CSV table of N, CA, C and O in Angstrom, one decimal:
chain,number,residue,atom,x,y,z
A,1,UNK,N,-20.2,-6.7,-8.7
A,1,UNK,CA,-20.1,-7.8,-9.6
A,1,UNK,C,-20.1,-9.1,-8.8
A,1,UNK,O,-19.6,-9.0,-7.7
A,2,UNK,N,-20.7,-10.6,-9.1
A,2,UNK,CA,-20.9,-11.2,-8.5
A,2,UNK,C,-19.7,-12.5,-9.0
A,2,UNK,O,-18.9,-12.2,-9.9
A,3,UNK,N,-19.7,-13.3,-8.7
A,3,UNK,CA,-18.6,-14.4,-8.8
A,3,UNK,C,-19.0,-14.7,-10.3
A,3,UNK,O,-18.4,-14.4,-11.3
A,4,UNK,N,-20.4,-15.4,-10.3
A,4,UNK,CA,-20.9,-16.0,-11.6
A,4,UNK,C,-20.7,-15.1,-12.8
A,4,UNK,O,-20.5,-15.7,-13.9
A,5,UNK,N,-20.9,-13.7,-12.8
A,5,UNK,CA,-20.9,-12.5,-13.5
A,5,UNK,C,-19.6,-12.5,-13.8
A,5,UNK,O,-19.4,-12.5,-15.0
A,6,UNK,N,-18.6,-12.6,-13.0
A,6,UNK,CA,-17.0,-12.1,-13.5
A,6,UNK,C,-16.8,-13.8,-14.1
A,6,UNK,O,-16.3,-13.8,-15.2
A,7,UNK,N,-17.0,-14.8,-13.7
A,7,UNK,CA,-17.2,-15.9,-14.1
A,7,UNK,C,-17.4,-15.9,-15.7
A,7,UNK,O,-16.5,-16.4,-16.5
A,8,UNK,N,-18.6,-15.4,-15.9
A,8,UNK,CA,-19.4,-15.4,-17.4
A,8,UNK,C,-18.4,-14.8,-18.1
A,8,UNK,O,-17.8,-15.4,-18.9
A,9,UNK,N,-18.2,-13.5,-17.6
A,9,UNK,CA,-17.0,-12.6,-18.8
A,9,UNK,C,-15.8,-13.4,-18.8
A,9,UNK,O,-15.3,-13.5,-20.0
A,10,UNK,N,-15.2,-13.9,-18.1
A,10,UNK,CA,-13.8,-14.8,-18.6
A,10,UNK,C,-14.0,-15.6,-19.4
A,10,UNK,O,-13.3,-15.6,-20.4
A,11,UNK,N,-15.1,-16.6,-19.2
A,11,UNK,CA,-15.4,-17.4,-19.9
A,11,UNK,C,-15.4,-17.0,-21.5
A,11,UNK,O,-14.7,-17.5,-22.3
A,12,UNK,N,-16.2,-16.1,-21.7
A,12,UNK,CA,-16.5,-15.7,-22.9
A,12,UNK,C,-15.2,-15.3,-23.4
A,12,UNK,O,-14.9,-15.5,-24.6
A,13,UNK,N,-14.5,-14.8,-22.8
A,13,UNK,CA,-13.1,-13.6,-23.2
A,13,UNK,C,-12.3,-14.9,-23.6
A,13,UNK,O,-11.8,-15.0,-24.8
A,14,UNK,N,-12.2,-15.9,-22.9
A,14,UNK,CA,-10.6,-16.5,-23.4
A,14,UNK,C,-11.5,-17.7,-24.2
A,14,UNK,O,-10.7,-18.4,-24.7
A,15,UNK,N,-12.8,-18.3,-24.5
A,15,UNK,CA,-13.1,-18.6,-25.4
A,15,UNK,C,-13.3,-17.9,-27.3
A,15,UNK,O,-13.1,-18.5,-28.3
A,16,UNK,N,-13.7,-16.6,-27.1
A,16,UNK,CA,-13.1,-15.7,-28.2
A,16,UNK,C,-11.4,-15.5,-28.8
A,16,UNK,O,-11.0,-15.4,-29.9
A,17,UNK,N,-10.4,-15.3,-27.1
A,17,UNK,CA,-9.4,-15.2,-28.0
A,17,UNK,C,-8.6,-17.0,-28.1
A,17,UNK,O,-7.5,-17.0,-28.7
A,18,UNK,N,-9.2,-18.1,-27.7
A,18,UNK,CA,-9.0,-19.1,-28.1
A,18,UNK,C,-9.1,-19.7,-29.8
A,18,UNK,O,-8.5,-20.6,-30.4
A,19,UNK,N,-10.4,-18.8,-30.1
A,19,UNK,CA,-11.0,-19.2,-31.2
A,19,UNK,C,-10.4,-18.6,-32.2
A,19,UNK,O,-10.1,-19.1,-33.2
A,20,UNK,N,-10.1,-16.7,-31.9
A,20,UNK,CA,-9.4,-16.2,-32.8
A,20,UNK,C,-7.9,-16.5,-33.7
A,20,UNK,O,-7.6,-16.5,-34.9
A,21,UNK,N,-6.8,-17.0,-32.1
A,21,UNK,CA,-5.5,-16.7,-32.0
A,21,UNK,C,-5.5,-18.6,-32.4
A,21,UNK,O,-4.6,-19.0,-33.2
A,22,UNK,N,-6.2,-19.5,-32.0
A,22,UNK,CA,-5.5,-20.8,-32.5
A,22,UNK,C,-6.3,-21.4,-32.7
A,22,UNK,O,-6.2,-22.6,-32.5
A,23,UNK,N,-7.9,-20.7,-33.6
A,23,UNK,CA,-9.1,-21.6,-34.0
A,23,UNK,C,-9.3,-22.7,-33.5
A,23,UNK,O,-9.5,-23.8,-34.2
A,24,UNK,N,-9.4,-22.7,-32.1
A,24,UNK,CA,-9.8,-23.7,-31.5
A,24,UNK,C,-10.8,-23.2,-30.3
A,24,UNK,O,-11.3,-22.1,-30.3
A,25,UNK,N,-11.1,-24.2,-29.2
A,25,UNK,CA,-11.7,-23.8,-27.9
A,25,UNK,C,-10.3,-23.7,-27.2
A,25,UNK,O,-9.2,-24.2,-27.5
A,26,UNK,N,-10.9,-22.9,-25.9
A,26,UNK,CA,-10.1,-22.7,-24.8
A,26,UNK,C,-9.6,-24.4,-24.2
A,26,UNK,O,-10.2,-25.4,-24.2
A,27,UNK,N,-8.2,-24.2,-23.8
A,27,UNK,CA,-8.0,-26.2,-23.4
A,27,UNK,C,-8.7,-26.0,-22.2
A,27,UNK,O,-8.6,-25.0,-21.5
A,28,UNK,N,-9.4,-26.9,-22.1
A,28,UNK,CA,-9.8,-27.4,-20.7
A,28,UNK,C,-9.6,-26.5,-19.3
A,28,UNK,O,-10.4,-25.7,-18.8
A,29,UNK,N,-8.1,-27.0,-18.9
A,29,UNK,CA,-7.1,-26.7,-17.8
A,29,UNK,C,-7.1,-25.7,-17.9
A,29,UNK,O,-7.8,-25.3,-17.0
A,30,UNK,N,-6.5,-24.4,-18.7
A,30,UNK,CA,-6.5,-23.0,-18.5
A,30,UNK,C,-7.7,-23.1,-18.4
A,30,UNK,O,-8.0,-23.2,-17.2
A,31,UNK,N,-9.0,-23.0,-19.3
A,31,UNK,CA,-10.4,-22.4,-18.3
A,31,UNK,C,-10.6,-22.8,-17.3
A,31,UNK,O,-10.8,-22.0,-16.3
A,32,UNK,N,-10.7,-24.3,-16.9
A,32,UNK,CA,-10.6,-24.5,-15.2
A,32,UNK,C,-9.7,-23.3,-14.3
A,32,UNK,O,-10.0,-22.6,-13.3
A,33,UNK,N,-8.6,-23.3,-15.1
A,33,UNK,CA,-7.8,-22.3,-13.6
A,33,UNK,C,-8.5,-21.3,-13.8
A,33,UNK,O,-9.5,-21.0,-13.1
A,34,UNK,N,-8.1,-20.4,-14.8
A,34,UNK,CA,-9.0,-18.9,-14.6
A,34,UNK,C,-10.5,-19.1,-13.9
A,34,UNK,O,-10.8,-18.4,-13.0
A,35,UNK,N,-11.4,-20.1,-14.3
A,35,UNK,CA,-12.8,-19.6,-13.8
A,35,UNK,C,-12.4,-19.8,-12.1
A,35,UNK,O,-13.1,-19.2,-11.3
A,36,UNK,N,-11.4,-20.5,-11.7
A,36,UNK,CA,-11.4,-21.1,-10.3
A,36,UNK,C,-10.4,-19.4,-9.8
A,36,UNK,O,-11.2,-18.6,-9.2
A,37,UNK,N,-9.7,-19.1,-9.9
A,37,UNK,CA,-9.3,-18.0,-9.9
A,37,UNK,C,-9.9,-16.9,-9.7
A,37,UNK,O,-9.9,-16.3,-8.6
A,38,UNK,N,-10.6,-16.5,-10.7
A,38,UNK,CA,-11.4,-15.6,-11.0
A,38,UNK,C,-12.3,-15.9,-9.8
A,38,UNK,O,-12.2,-15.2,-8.8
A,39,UNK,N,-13.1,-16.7,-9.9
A,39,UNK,CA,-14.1,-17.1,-8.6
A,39,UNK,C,-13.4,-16.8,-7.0
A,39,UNK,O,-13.7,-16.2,-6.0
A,40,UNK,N,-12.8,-17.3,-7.2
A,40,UNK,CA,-11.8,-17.0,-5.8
A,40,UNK,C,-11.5,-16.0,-5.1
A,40,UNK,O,-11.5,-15.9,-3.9
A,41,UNK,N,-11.2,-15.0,-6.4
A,41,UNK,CA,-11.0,-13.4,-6.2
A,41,UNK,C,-12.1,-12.5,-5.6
A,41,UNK,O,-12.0,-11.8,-4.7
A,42,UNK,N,-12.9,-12.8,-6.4
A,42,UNK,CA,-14.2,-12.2,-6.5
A,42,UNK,C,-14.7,-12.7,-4.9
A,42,UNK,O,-14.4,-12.0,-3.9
A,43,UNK,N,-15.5,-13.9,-4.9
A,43,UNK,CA,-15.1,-14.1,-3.8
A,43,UNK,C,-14.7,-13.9,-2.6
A,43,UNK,O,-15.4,-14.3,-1.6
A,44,UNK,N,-13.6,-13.3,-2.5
A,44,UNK,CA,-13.0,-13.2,-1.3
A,44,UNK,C,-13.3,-11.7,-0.9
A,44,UNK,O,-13.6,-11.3,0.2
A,45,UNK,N,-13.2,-11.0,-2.3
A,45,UNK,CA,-13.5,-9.5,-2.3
A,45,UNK,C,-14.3,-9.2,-1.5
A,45,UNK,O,-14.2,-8.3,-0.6
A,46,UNK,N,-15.8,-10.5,-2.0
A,46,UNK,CA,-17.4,-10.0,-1.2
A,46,UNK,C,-17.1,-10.6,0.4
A,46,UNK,O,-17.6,-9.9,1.3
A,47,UNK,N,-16.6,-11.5,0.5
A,47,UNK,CA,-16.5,-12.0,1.6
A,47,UNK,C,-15.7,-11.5,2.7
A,47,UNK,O,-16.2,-11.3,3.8
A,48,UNK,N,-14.1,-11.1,2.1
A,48,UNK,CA,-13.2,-10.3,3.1
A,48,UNK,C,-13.0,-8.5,3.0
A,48,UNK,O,-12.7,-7.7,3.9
A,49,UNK,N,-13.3,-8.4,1.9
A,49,UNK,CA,-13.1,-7.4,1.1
A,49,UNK,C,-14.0,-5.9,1.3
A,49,UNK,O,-13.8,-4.7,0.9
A,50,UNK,N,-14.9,-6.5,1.9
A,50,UNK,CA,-15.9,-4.7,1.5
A,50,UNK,C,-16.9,-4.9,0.6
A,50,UNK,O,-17.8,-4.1,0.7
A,51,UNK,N,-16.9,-6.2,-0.6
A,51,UNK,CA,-17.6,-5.5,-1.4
A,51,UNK,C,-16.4,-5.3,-2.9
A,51,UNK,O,-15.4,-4.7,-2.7
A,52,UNK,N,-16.8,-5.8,-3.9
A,52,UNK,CA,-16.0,-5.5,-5.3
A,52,UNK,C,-16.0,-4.1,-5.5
A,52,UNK,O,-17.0,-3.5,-5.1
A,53,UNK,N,-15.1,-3.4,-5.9
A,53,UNK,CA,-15.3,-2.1,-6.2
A,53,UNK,C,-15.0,-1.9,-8.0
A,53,UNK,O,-15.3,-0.8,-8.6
A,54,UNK,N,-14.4,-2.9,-8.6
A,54,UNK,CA,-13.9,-3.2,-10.0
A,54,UNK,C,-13.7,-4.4,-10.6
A,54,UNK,O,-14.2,-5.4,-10.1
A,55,UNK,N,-13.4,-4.5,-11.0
A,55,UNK,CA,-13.3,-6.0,-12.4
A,55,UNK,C,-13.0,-5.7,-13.1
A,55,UNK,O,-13.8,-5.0,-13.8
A,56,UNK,N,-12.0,-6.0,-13.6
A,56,UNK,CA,-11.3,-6.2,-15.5
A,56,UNK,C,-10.5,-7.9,-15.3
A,56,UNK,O,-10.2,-8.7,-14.4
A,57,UNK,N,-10.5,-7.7,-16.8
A,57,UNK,CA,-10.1,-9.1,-17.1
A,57,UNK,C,-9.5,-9.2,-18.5
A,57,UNK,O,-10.2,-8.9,-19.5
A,58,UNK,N,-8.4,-9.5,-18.7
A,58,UNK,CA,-8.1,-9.1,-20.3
A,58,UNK,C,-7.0,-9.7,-20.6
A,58,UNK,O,-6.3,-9.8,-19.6
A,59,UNK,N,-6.6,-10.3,-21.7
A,59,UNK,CA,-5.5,-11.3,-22.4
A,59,UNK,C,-5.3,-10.3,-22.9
A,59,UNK,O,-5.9,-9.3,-23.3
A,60,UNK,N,-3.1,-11.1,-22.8
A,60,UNK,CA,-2.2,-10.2,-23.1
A,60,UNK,C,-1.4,-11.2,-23.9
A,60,UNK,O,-1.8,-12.4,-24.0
A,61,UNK,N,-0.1,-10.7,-24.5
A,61,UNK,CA,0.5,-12.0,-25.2
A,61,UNK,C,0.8,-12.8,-23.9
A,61,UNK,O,0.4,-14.0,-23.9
A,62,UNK,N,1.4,-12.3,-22.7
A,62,UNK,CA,2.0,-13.0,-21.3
A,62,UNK,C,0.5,-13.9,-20.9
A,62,UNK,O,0.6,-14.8,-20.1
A,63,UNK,N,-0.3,-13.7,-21.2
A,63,UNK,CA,-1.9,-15.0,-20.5
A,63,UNK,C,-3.3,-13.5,-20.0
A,63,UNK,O,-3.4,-12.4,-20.3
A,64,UNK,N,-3.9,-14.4,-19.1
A,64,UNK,CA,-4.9,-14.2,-18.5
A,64,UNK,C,-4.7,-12.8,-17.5
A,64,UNK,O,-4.1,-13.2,-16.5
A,65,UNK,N,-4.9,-11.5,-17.3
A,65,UNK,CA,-5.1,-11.1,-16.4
A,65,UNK,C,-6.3,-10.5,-15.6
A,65,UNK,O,-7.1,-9.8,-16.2
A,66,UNK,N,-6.4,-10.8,-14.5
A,66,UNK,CA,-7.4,-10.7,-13.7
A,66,UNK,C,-7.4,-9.7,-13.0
A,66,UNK,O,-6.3,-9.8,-12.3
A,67,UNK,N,-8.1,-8.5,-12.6
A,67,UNK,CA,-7.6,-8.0,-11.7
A,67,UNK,C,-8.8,-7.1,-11.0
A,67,UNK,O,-9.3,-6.2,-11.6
A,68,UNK,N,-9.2,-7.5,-9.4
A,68,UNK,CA,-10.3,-7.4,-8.7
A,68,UNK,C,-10.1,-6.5,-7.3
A,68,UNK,O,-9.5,-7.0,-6.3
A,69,UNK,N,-10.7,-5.3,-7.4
A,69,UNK,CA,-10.6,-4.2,-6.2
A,69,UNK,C,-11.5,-4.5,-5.8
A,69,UNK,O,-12.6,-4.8,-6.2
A,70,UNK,N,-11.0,-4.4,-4.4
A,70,UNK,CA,-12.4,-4.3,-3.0
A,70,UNK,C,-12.1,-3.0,-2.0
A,70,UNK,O,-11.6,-1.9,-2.4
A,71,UNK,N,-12.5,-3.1,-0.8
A,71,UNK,CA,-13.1,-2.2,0.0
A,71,UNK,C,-11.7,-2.0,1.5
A,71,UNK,O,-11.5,-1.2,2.4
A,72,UNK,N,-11.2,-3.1,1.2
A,72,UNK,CA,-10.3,-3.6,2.7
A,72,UNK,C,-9.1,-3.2,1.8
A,72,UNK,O,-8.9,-3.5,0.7
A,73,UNK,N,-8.1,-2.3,2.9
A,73,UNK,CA,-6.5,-2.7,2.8
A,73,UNK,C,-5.9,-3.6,3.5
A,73,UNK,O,-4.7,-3.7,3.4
A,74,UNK,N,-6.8,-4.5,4.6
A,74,UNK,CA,-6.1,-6.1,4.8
A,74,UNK,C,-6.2,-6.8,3.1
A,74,UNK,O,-7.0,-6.8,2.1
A,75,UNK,N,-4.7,-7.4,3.6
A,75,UNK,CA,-3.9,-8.2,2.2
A,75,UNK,C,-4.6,-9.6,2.5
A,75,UNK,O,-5.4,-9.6,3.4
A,76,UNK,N,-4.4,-10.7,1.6
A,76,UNK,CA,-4.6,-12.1,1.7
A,76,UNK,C,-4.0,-13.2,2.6
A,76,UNK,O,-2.8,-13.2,2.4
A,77,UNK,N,-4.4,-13.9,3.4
A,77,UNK,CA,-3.6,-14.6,4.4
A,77,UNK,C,-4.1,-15.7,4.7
A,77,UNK,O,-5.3,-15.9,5.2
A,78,UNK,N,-3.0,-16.6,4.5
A,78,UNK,CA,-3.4,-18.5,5.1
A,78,UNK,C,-4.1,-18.6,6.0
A,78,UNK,O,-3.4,-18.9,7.0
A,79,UNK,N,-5.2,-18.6,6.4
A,79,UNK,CA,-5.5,-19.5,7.6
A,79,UNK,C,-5.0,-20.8,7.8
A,79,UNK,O,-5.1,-21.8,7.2
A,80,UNK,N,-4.5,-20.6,9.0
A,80,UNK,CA,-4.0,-22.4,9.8
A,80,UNK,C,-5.1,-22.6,10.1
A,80,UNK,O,-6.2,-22.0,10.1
A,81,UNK,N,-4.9,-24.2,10.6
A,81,UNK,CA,-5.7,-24.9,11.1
A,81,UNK,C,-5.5,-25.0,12.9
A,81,UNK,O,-4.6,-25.5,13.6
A,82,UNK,N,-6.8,-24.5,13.5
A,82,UNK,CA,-6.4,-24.9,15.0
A,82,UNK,C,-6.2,-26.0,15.7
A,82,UNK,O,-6.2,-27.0,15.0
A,83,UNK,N,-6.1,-26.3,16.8
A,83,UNK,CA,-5.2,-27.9,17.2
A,83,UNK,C,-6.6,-28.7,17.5
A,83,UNK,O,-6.5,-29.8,17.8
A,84,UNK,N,-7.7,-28.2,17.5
A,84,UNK,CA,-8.9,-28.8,18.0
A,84,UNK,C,-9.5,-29.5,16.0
A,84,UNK,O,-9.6,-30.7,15.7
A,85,UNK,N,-9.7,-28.3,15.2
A,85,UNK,CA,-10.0,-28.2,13.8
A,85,UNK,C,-9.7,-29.6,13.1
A,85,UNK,O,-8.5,-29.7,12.8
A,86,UNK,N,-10.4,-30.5,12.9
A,86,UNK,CA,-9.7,-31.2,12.0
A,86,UNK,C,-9.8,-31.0,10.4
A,86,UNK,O,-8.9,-31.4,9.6
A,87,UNK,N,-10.7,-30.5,10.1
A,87,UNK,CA,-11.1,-29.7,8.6
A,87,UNK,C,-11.4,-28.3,9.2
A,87,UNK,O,-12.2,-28.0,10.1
A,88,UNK,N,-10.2,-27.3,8.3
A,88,UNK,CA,-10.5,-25.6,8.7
A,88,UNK,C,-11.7,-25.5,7.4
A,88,UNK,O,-11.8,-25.9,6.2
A,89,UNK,N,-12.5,-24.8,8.7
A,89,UNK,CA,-13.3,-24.3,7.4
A,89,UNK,C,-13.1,-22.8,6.3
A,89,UNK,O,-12.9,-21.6,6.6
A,90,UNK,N,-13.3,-23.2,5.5
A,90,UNK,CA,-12.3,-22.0,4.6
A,90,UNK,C,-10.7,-22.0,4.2
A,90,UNK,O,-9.9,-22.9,4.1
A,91,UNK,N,-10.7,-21.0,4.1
A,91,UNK,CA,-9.0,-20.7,4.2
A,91,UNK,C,-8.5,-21.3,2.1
A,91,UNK,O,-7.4,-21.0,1.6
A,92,UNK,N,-9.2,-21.8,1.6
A,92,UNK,CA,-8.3,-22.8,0.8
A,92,UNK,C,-8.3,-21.9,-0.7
A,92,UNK,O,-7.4,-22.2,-1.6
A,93,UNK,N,-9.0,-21.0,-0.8
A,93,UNK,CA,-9.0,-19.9,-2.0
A,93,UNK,C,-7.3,-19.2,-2.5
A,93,UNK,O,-6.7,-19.2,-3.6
A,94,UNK,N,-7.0,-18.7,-1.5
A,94,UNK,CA,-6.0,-17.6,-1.5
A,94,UNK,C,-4.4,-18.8,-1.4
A,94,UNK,O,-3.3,-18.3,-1.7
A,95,UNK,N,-4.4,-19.8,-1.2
A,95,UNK,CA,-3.3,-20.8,-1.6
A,95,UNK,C,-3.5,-21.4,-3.4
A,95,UNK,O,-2.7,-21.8,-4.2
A,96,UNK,N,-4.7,-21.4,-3.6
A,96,UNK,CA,-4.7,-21.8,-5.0
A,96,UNK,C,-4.6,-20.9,-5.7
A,96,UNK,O,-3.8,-21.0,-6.6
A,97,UNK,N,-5.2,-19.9,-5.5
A,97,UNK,CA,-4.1,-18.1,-6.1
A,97,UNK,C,-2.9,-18.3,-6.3
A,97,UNK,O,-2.3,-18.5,-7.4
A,98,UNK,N,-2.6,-18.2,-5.4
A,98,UNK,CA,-0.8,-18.3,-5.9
A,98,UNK,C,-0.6,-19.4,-6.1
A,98,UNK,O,0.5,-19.2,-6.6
A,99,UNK,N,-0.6,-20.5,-6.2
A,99,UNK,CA,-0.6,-21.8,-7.2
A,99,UNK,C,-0.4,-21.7,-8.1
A,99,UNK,O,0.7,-22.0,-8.5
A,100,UNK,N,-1.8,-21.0,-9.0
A,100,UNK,CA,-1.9,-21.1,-9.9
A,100,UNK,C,-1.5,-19.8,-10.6
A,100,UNK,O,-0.8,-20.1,-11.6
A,101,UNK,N,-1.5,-19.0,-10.5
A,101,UNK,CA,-1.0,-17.5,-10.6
A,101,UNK,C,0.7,-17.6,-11.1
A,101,UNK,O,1.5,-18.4,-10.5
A,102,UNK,N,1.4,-16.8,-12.2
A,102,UNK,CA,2.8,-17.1,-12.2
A,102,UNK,C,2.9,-15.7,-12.0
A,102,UNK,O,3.9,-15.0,-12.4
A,103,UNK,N,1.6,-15.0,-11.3
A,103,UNK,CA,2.3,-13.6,-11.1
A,103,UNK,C,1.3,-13.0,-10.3
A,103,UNK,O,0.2,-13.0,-10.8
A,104,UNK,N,1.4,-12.4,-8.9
A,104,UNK,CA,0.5,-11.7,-8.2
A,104,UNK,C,0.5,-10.1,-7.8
A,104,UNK,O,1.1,-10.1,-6.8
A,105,UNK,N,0.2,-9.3,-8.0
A,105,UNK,CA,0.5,-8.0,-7.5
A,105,UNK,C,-0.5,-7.5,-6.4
A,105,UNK,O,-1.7,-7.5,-6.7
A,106,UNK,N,-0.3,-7.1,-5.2
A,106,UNK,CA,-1.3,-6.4,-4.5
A,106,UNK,C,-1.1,-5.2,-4.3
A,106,UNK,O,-0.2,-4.9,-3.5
A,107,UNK,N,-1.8,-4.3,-4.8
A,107,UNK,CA,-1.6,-2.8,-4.6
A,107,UNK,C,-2.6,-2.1,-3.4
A,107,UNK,O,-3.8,-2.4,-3.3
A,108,UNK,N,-2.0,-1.3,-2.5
A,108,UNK,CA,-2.9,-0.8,-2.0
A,108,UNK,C,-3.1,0.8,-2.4
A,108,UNK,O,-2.3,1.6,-2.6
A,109,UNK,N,-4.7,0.7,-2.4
A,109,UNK,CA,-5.3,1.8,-2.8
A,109,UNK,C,-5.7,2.6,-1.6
A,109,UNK,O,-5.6,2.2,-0.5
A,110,UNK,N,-6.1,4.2,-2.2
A,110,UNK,CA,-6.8,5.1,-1.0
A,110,UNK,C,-8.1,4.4,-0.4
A,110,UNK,O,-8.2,4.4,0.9
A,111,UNK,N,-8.8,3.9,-1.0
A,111,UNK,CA,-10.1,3.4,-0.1
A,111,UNK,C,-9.9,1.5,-0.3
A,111,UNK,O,-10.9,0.9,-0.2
A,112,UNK,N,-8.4,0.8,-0.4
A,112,UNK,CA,-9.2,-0.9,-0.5
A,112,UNK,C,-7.8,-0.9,-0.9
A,112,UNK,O,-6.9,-0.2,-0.5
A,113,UNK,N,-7.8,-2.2,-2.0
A,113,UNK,CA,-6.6,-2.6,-2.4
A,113,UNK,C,-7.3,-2.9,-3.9
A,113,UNK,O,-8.4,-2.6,-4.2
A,114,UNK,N,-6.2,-3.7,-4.5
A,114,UNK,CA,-6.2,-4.0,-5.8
A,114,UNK,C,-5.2,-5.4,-6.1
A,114,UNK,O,-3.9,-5.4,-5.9
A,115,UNK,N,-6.1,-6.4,-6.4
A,115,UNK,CA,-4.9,-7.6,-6.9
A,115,UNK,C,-5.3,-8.0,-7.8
A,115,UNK,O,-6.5,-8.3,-8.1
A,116,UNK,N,-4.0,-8.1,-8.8
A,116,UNK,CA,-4.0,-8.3,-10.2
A,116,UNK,C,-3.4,-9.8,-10.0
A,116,UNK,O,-3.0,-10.2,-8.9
A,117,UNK,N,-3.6,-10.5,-11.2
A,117,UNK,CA,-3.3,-11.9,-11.1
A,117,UNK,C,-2.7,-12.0,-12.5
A,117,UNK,O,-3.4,-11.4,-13.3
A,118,UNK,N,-1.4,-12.7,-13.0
A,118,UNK,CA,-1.5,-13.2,-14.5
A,118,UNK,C,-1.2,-14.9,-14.5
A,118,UNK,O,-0.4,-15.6,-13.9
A,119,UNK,N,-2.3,-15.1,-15.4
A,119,UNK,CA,-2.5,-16.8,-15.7
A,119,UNK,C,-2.0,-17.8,-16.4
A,119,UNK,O,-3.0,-18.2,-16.9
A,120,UNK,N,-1.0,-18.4,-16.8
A,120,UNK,CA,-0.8,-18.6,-18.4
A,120,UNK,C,-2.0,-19.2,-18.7
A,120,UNK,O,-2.9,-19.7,-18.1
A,121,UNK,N,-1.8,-18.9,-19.9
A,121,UNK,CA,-2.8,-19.2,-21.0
A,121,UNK,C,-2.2,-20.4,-22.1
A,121,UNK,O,-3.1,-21.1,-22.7
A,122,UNK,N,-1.0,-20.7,-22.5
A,122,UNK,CA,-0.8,-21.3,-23.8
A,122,UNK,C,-1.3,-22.7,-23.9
A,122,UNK,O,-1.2,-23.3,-22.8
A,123,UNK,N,-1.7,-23.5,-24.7
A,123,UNK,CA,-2.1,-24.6,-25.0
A,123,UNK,C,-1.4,-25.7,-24.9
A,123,UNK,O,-0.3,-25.5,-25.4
A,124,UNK,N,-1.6,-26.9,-24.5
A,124,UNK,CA,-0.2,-27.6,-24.4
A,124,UNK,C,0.3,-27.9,-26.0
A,124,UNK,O,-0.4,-28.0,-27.0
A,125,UNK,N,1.7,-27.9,-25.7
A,125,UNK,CA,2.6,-27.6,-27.1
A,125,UNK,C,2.5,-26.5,-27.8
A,125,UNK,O,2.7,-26.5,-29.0
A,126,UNK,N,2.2,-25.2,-27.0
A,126,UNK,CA,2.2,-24.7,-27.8
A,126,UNK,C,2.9,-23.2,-26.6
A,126,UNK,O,2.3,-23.2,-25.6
A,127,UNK,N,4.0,-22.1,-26.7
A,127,UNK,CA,4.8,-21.9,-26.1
A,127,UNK,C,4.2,-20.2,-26.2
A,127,UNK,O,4.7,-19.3,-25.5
């Protein structure tokens, strides 16, 4: 699966249950985070990862969860910045994860890992 691909399906997913659960669109700011999220994941999967090996994505009463297997059982990790570097290039995905994330799980699997993410979802004012 490709970024844009896991991209499309969120999009669609939390615009459906936006429309169902509070006849409205999704607000703004939660689709900003999940597609940046989601993108991120994905992402990193193809980049550090091996290769996606799965994709789900599914609203729960608790928000958004995301959750994307790859090929590596190396975990996620900050890159610093070296003393020469004045802009690192990269690195800035896996801190906005947990930013934005009020919940991360990394599981390791027999062939990769698995990280789940949950997002809130609620609308402002609304709990």
């Amino acid at each position: 699966m490709s970024a844009a691909a896991a991209r499309d399906h969120v999009k669609r997913l939390l615009e459906e249950h936006f429309r169902r659960v509070f006849r409205s669109s999704a607000p703004g700011s939660a689709l900003t985070d999940a597609l940046l999220v989601t993108s991120e994941l994905v992402a990193n999967a193809i980049r550090h990862g091996g290769g996606v090996r799965g994709f789900t994505a599914l609203v729960t009463d608790r928000g958004l969860i995301v959750e994307v297997r790859d090929r590596s059982t190396d975990t996620p990790t900050v890159r610093r910045r070296s003393g020469t570097q004045v802009f690192p290039v990269g690195g800035y995905g896996w801190p906005l994860v947990q930013r934005l994330a009020t919940e991360i799980d990394i599981a390791p699997m027999r062939d990769g890992k698995s990280i789940r993410v949950l997002l809130p979802l609620a609308p402002s004012g609304v709990s």
